[in-house]
PDB file of C-alpha atoms and ligand atoms in Angstrom:
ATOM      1  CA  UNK A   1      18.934   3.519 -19.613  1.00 34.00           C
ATOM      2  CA  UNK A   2      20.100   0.421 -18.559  1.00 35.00           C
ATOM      3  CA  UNK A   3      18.642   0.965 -14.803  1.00 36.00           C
ATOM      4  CA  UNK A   4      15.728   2.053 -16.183  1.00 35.00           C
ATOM      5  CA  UNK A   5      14.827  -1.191 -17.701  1.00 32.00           C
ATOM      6  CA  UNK A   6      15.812  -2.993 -14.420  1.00 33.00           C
ATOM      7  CA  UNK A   7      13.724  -1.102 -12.454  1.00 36.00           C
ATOM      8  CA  UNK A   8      10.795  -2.057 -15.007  1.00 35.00           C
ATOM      9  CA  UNK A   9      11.011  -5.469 -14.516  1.00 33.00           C
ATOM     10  CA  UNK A  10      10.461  -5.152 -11.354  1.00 35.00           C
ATOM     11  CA  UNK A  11       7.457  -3.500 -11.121  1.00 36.00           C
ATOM     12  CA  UNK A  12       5.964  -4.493 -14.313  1.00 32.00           C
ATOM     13  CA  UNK A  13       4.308  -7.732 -12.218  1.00 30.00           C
ATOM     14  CA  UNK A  14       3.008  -5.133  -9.565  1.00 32.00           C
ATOM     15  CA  UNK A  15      -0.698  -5.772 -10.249  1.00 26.00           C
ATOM     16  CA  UNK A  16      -0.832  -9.001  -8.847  1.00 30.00           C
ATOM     17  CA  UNK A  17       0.507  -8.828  -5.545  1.00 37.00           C
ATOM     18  CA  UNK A  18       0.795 -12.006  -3.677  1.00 36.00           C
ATOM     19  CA  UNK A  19       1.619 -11.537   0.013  1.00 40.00           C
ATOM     20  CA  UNK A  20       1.176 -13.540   3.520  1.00 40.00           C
ATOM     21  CA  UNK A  21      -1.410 -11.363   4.903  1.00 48.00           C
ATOM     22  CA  UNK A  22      -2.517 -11.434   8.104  1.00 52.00           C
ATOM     23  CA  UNK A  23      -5.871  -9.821   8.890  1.00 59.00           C
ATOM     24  CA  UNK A  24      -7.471  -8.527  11.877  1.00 64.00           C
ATOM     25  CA  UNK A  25     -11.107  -9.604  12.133  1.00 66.00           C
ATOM     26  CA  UNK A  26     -13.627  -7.475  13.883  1.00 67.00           C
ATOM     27  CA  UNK A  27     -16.310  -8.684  15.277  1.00 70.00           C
ATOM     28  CA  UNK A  28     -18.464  -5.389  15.220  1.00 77.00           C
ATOM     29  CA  UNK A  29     -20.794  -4.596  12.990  1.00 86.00           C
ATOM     30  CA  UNK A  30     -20.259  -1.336  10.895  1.00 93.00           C
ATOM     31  CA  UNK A  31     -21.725   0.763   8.069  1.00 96.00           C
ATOM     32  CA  UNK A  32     -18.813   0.522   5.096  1.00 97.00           C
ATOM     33  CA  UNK A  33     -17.471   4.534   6.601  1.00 97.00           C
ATOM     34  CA  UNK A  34     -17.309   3.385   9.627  1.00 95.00           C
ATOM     35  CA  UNK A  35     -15.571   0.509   8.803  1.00 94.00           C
ATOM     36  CA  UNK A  36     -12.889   2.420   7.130  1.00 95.00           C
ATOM     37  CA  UNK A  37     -12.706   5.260   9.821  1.00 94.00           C
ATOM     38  CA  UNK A  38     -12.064   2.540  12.577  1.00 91.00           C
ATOM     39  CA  UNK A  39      -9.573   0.225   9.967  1.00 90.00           C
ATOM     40  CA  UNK A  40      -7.217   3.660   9.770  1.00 90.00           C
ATOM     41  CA  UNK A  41      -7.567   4.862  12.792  1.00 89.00           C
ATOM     42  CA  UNK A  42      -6.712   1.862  14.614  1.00 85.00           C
ATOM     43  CA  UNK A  43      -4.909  -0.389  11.868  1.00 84.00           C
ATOM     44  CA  UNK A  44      -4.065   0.998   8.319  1.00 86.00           C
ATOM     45  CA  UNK A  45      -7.260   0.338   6.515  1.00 89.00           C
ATOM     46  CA  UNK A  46     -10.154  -1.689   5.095  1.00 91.00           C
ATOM     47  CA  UNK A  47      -9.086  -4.793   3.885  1.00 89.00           C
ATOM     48  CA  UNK A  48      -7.878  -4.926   0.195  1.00 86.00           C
ATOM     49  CA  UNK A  49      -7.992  -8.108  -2.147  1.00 86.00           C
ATOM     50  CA  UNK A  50      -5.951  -8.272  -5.244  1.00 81.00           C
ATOM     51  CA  UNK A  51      -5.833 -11.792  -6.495  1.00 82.00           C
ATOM     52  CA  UNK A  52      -7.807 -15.072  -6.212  1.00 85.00           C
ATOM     53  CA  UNK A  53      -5.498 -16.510  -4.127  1.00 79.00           C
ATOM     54  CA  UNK A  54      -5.960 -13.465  -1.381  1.00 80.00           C
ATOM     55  CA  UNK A  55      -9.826 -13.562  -2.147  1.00 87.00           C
ATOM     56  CA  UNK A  56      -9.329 -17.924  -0.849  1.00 84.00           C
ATOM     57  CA  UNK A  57      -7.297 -16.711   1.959  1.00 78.00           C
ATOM     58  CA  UNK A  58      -9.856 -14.039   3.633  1.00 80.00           C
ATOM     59  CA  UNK A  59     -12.432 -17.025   4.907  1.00 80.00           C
ATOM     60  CA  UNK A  60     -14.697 -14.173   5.729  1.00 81.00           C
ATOM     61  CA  UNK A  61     -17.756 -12.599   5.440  1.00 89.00           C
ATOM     62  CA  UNK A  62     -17.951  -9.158   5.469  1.00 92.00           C
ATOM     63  CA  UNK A  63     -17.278  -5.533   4.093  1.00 94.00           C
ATOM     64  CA  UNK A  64     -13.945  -5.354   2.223  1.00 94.00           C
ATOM     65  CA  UNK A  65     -11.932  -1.744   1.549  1.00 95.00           C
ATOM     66  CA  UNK A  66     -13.769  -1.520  -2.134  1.00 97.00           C
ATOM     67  CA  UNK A  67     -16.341   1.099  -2.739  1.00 98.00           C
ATOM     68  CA  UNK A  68     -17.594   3.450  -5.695  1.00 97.00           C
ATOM     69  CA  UNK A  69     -19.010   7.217  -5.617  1.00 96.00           C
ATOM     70  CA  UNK A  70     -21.674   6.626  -7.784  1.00 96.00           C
ATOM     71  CA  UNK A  71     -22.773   3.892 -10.223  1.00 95.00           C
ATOM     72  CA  UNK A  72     -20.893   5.649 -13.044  1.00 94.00           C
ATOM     73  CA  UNK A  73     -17.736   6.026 -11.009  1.00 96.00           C
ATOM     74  CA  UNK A  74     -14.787   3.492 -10.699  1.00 95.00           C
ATOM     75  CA  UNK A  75     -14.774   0.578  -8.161  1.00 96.00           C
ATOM     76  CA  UNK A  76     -11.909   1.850  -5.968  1.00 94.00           C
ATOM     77  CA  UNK A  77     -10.033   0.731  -2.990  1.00 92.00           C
ATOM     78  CA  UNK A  78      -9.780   2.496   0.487  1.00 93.00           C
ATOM     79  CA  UNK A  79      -6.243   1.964   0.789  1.00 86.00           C
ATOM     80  CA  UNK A  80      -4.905   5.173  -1.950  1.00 81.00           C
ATOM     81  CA  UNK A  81      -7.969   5.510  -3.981  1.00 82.00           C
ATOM     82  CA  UNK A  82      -6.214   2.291  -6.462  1.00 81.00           C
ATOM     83  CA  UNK A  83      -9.049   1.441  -9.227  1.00 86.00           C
ATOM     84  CA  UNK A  84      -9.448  -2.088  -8.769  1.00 90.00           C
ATOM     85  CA  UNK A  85      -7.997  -4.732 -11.166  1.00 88.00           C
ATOM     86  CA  UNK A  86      -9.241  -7.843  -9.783  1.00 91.00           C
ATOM     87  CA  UNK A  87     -12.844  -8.707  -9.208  1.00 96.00           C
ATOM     88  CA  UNK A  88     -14.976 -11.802  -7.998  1.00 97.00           C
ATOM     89  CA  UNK A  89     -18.493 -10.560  -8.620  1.00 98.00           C
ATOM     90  CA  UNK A  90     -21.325 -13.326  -7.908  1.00 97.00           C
ATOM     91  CA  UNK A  91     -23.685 -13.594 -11.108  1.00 96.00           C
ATOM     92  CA  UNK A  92     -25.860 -10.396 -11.560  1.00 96.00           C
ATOM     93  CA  UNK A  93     -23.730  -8.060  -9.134  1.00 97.00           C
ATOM     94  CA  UNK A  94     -22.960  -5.229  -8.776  1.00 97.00           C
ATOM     95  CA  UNK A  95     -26.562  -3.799  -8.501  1.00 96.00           C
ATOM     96  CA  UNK A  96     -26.128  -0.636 -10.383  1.00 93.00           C
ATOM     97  CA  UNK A  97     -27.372   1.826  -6.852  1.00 94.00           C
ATOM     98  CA  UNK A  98     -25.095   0.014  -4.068  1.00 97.00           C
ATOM     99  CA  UNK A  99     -21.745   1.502  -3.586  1.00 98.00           C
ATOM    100  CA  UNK A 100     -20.179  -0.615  -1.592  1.00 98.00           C
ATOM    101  CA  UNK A 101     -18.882  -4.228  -1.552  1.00 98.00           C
ATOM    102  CA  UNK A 102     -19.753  -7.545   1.338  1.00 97.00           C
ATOM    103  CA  UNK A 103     -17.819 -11.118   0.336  1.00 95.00           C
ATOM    104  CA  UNK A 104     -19.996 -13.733   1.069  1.00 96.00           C
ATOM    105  CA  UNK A 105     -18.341 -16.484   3.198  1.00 93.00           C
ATOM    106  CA  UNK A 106     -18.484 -18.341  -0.410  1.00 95.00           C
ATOM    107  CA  UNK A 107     -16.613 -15.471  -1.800  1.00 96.00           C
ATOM    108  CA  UNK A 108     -17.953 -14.314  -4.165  1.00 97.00           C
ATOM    109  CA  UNK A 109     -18.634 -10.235  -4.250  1.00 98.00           C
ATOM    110  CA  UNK A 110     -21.273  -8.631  -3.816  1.00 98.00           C
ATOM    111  CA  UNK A 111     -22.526  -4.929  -3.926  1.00 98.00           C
ATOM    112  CA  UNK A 112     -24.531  -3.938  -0.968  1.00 98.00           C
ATOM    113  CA  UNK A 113     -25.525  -0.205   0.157  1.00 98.00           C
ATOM    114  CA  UNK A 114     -23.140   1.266   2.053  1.00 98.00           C
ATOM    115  CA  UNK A 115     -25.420   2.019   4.805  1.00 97.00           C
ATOM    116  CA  UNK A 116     -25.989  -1.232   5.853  1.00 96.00           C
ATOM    117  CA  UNK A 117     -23.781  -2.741   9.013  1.00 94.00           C
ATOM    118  CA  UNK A 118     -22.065  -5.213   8.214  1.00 93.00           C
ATOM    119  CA  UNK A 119     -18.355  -7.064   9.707  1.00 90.00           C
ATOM    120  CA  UNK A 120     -15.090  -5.877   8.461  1.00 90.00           C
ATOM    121  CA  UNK A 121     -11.628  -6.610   8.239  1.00 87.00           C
ATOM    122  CA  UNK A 122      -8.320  -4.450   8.418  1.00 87.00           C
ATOM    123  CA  UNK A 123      -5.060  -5.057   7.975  1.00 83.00           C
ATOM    124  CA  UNK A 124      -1.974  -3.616   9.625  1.00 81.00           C
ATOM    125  CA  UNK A 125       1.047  -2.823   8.538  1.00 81.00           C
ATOM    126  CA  UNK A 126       4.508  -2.469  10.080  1.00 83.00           C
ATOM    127  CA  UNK A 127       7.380  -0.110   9.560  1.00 90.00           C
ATOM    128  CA  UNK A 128      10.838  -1.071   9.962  1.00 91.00           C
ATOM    129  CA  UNK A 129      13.477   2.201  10.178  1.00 95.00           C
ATOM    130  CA  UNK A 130      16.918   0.377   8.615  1.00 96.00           C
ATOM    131  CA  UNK A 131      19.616   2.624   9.851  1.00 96.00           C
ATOM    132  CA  UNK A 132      22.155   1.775   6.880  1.00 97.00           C
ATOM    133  CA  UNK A 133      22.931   4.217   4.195  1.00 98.00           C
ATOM    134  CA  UNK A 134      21.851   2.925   0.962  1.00 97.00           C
ATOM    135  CA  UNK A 135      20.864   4.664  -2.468  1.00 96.00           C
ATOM    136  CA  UNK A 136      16.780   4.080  -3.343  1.00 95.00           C
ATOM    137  CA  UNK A 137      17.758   1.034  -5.561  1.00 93.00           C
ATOM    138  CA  UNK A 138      19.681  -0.882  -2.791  1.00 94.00           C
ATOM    139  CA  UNK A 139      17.263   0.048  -0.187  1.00 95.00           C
ATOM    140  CA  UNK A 140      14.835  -1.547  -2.649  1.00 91.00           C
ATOM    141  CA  UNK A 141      16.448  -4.785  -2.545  1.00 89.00           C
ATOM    142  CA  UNK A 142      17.348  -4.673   1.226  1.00 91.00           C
ATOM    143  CA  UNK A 143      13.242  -4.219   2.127  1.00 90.00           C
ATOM    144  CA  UNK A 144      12.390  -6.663  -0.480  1.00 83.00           C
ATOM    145  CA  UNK A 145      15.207  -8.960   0.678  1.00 82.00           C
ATOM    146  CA  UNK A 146      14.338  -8.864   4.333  1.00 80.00           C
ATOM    147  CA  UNK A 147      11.963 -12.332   4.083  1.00 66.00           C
ATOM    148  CA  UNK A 148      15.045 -14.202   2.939  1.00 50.00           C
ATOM    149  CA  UNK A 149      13.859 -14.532  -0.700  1.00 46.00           C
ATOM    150  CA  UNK A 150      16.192 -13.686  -2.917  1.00 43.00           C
ATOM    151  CA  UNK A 151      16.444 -14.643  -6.136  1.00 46.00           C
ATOM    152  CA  UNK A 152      18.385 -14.031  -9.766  1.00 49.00           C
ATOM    153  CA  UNK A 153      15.247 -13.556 -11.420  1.00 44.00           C
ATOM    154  CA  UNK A 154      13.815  -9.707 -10.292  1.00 44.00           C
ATOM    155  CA  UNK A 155      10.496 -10.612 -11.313  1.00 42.00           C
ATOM    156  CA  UNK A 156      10.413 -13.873  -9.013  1.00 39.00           C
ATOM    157  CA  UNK A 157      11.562 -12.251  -6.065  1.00 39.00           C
ATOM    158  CA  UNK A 158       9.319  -9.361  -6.274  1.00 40.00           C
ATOM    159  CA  UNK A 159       6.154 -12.104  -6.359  1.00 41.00           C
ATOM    160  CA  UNK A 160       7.725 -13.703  -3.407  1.00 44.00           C
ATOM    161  CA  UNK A 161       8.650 -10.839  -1.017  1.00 50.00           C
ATOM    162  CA  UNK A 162       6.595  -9.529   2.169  1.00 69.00           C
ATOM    163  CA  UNK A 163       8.479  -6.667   2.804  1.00 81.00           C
ATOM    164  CA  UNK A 164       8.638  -3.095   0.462  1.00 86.00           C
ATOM    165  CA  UNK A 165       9.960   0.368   0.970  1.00 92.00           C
ATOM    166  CA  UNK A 166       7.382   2.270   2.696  1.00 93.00           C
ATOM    167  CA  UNK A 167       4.201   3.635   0.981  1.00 91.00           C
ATOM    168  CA  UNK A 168       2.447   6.177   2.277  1.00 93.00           C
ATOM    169  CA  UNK A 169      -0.992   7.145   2.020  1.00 89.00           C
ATOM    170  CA  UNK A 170      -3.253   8.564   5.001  1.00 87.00           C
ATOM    171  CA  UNK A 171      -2.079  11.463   7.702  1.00 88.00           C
ATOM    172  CA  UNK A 172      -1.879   8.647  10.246  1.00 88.00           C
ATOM    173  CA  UNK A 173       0.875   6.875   7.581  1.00 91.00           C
ATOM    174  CA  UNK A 174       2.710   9.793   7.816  1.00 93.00           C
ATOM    175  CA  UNK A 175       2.724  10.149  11.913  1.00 92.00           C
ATOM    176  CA  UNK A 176       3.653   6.654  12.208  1.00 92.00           C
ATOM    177  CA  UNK A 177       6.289   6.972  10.018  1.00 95.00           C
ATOM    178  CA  UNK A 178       7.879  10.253  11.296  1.00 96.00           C
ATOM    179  CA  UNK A 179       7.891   9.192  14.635  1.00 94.00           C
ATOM    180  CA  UNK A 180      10.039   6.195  13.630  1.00 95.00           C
ATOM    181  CA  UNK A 181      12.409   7.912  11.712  1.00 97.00           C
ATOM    182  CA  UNK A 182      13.353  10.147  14.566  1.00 97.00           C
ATOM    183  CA  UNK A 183      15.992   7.708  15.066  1.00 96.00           C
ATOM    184  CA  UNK A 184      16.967   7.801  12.293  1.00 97.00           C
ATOM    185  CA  UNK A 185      21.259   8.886  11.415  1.00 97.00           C
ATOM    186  CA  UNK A 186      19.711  11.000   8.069  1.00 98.00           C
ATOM    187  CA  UNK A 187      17.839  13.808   8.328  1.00 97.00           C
ATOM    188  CA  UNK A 188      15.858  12.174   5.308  1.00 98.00           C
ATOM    189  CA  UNK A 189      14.393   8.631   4.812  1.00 98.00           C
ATOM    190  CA  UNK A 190      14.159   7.113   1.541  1.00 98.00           C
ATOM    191  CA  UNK A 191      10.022   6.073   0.791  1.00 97.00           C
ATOM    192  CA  UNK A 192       8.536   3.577  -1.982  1.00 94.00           C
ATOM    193  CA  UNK A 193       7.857   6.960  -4.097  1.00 92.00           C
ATOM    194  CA  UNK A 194       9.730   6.235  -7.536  1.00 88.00           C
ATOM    195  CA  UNK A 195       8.986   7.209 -11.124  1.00 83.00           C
ATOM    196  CA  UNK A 196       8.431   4.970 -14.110  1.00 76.00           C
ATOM    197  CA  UNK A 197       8.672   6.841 -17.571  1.00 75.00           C
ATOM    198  CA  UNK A 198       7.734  10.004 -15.758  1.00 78.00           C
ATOM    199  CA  UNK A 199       4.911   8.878 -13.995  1.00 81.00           C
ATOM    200  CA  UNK A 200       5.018   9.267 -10.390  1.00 87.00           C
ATOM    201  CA  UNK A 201       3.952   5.588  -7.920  1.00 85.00           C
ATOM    202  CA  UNK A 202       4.151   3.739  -4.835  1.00 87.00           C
ATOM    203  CA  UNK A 203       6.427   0.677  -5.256  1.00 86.00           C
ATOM    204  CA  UNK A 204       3.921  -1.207  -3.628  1.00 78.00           C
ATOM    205  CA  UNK A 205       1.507  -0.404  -6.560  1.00 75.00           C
ATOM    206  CA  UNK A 206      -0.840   2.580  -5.002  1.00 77.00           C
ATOM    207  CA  UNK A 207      -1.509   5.411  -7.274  1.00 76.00           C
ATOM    208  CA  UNK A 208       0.243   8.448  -6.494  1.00 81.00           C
ATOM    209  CA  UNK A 209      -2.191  10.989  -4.542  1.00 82.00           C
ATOM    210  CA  UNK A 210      -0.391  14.199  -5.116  1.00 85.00           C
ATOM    211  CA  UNK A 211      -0.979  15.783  -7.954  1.00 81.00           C
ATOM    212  CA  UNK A 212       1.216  18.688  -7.441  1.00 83.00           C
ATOM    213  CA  UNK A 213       4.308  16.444  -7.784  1.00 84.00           C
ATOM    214  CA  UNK A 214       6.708  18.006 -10.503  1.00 80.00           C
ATOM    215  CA  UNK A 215       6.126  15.544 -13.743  1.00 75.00           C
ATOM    216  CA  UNK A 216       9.907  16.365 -15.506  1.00 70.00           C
ATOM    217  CA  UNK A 217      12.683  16.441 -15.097  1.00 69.00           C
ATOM    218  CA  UNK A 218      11.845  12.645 -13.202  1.00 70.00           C
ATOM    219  CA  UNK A 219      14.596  10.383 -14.531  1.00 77.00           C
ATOM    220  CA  UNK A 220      16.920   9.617 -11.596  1.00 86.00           C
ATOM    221  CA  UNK A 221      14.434  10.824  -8.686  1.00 90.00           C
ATOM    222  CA  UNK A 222      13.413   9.225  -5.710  1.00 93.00           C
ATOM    223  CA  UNK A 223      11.287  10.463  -2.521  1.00 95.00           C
ATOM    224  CA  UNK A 224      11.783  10.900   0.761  1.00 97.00           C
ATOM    225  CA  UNK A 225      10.186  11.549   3.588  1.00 97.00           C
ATOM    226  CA  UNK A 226      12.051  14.945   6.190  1.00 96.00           C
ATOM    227  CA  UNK A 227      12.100  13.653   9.640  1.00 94.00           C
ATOM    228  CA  UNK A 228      11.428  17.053  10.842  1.00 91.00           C
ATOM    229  CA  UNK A 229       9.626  18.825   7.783  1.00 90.00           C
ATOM    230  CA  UNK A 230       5.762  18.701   7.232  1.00 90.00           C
ATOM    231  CA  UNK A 231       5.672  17.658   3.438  1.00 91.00           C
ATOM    232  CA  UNK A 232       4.369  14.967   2.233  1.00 91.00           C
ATOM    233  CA  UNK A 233       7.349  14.207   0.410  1.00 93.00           C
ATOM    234  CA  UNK A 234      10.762  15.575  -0.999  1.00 94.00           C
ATOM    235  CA  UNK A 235      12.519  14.578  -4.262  1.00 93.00           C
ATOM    236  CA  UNK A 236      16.317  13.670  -4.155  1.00 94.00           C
ATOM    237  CA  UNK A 237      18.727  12.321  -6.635  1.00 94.00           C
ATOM    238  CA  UNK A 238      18.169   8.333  -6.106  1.00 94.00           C
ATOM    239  CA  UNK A 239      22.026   7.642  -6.082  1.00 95.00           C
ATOM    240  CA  UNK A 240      22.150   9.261  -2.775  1.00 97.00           C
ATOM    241  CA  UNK A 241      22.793   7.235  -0.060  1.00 98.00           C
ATOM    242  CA  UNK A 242      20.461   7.431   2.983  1.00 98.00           C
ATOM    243  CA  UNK A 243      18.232   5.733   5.604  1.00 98.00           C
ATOM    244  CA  UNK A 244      14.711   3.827   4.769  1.00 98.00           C
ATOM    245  CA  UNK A 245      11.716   2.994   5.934  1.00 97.00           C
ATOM    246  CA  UNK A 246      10.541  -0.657   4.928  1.00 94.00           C
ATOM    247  CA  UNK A 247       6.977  -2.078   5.406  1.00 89.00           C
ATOM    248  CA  UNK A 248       5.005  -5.438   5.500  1.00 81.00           C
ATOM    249  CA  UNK A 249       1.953  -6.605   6.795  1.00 68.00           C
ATOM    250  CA  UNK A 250       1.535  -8.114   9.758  1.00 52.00           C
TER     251      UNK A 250
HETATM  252  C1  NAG B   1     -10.501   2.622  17.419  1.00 76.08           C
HETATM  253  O1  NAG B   1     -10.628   1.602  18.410  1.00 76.08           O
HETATM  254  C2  NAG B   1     -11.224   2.065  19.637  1.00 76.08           C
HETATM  255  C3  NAG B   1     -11.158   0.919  20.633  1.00 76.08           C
HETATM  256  O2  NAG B   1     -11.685  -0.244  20.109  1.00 76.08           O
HETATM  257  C4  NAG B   1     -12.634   2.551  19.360  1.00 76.08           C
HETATM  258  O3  NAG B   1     -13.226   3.006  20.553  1.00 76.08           O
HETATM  259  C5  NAG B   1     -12.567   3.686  18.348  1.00 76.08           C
HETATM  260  O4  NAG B   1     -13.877   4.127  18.035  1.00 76.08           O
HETATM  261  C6  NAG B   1     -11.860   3.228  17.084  1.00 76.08           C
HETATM  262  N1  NAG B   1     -11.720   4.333  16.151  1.00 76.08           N
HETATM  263  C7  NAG B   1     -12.610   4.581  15.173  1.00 76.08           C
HETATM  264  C8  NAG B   1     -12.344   5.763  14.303  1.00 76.08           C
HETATM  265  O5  NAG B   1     -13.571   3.862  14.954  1.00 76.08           O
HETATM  266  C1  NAG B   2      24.800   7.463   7.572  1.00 76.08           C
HETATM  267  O1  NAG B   2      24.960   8.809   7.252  1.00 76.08           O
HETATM  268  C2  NAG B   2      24.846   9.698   8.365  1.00 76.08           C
HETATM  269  C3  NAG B   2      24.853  11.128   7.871  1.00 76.08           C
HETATM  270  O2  NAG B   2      25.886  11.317   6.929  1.00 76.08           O
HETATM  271  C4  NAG B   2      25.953   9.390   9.366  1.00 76.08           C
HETATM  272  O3  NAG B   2      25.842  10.235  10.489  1.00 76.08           O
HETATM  273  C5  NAG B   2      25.801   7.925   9.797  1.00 76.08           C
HETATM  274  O4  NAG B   2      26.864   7.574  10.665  1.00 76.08           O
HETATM  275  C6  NAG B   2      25.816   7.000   8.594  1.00 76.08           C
HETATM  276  N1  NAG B   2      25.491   5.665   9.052  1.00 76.08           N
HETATM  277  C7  NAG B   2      26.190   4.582   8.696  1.00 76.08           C
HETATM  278  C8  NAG B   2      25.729   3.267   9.251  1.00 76.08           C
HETATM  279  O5  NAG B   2      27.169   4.659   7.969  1.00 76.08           O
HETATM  280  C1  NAG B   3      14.195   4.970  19.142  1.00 76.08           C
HETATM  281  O1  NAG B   3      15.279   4.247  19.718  1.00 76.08           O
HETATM  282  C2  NAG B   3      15.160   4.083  21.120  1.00 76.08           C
HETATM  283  C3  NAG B   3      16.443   3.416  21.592  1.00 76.08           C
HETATM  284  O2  NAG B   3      16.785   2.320  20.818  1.00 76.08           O
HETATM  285  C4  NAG B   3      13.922   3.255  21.427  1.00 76.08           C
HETATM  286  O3  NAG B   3      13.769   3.082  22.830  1.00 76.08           O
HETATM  287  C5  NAG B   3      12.698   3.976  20.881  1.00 76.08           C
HETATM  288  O4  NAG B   3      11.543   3.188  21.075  1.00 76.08           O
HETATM  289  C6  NAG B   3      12.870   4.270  19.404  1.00 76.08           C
HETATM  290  N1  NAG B   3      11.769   5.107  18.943  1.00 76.08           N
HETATM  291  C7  NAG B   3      10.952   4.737  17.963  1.00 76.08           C
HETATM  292  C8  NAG B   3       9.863   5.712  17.609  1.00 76.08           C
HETATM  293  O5  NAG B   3      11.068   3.678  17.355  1.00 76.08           O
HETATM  294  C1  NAG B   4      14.934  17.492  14.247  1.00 76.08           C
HETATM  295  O1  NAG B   4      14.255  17.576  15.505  1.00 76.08           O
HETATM  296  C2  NAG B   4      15.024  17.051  16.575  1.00 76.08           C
HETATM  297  C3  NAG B   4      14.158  17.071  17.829  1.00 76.08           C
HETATM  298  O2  NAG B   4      13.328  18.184  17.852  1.00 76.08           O
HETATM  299  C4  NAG B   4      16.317  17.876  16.734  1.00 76.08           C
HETATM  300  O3  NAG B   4      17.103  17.338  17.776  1.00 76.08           O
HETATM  301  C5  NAG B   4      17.115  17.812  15.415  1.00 76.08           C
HETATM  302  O4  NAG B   4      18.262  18.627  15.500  1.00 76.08           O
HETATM  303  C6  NAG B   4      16.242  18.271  14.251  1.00 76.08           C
HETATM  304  N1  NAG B   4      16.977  18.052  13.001  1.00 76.08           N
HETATM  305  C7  NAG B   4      16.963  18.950  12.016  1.00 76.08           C
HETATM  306  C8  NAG B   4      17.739  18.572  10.789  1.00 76.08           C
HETATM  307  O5  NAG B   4      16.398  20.023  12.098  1.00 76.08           O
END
């Protein structure tokens, strides 16, 4: 019970994600799909803006990874279909038939269709194999403590650290990430994939895209990812001690 409540702490301040992000500006000019095919094909995706202080730091104008099925559907972002929290709509937007979202170089937001071309930004991120053996909750605190923040407080060290346990989200996530735990000393890498109260997440605060994933018995489970298998992701016992996969951005 009592690791339970640590591990809630933790994540509780997950929405608002501050992070040194890097971004990779493209000078071409895209429709919003395009945009996203090239972003994970050749990065990890469309851009994705959490907080005010990321909004400040894009200086850009341009399509960001936020888009909508239909005006009765929620605004969602690229990277792991997560229903957006933080906004930064410009007075009278969004127009209720444009699907897809430009930031002006004021920043503000604004809908636009998602036909038009437009510039874009992706963002990478890197994966670090750590070849130490270390149940889920240590190999938590080793990807988290790889910036050289550390602090007493769990809540002010998550705000402050660049680095998490891996999350995984498109196929090209998953290549990336089994090619680099071929050298691995486990057969089995630990991932971000953790449970709160029985509801299956990413660490780094993407909703869970498998829907197949058992719901109960959850307390005490972490994921992996098989170095040699082809699924998505296993469940072990989170004491187990193992290799992991940490990421940032770069
Ligand atoms: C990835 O980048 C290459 C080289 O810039 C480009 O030719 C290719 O079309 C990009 N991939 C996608 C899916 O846009
Ligand atoms: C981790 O565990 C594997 C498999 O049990 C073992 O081969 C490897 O030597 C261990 N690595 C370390 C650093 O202890
Ligand atoms: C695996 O380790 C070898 C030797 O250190 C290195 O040359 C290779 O690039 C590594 N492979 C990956 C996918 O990181
Ligand atoms: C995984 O694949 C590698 C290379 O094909 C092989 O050497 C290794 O024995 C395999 N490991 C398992 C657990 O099947």
């Amino acid at each position: 019970m009592r690791k339970h409540v640590a591990l809630l702490l933790i994540l509780f301040p997950m929405c608002g994600h501050l992070l040194n992000l890097k971004f990779y500006n493209d000078p071409y000019k895209y429709t919003w799909a395009d945009a996203e095919a090239f972003c994970r094909e050749n990065h990890t995706d469309l851009v994705r803006v959490r907080t005010a202080e990321e909004n400040t730091a894009l200086q850009y104008s341009g399509w960001i990874g936020l888009s909508r099925k239909d005006a009765t559907s929620p605004w969602k972002w690229s990277r792991g279909g997560e229903i957006t929290i933080f906004t930064q709509w410009d007075g009278g937007e969004p127009d209720h038939n444009e699907n897809c979202v430009n930031r002006k170089s004021d920043g503000k937001w604004e809908s636009k269709g998602c036909g038009e071309k437009r510039n874009f930004l992706c963002y990478e991120e890197k994966l670090i194999l750590v070849k130490e053996n270390k149940t889920w909750e240590e190999a938590l605190e080793h990807c988290r403590s790889l910036n050289g923040v550390v602090t007493e407080d769990p809540a002010s060290s998550y705000w402050n650290h660049d680095y998490d346990l891996v999350t995984l989200i498109t196929p090209k996530d998953y290549t990336t990430a089994r090619e680099i735990a071929q050298n691995a000393t486990t057969d089995e890498v630990w991932t971000g994939l953790c449970n709160l109260a029985g509801e299956w997440l990413w660490v780094g605060g993407e909703e869970m895209q498998y829907e197949d994933i058992p719901k109960c018995p959850t307390e005490g489970l972490c994921g992996v990812l098989e170095k040699n298998g082809t699924a998505p992701y296993g469940i072990r016992n989170c004491q187990q001690k193992r290799n992991f996969l940490c990421s940032t951005f770069n």
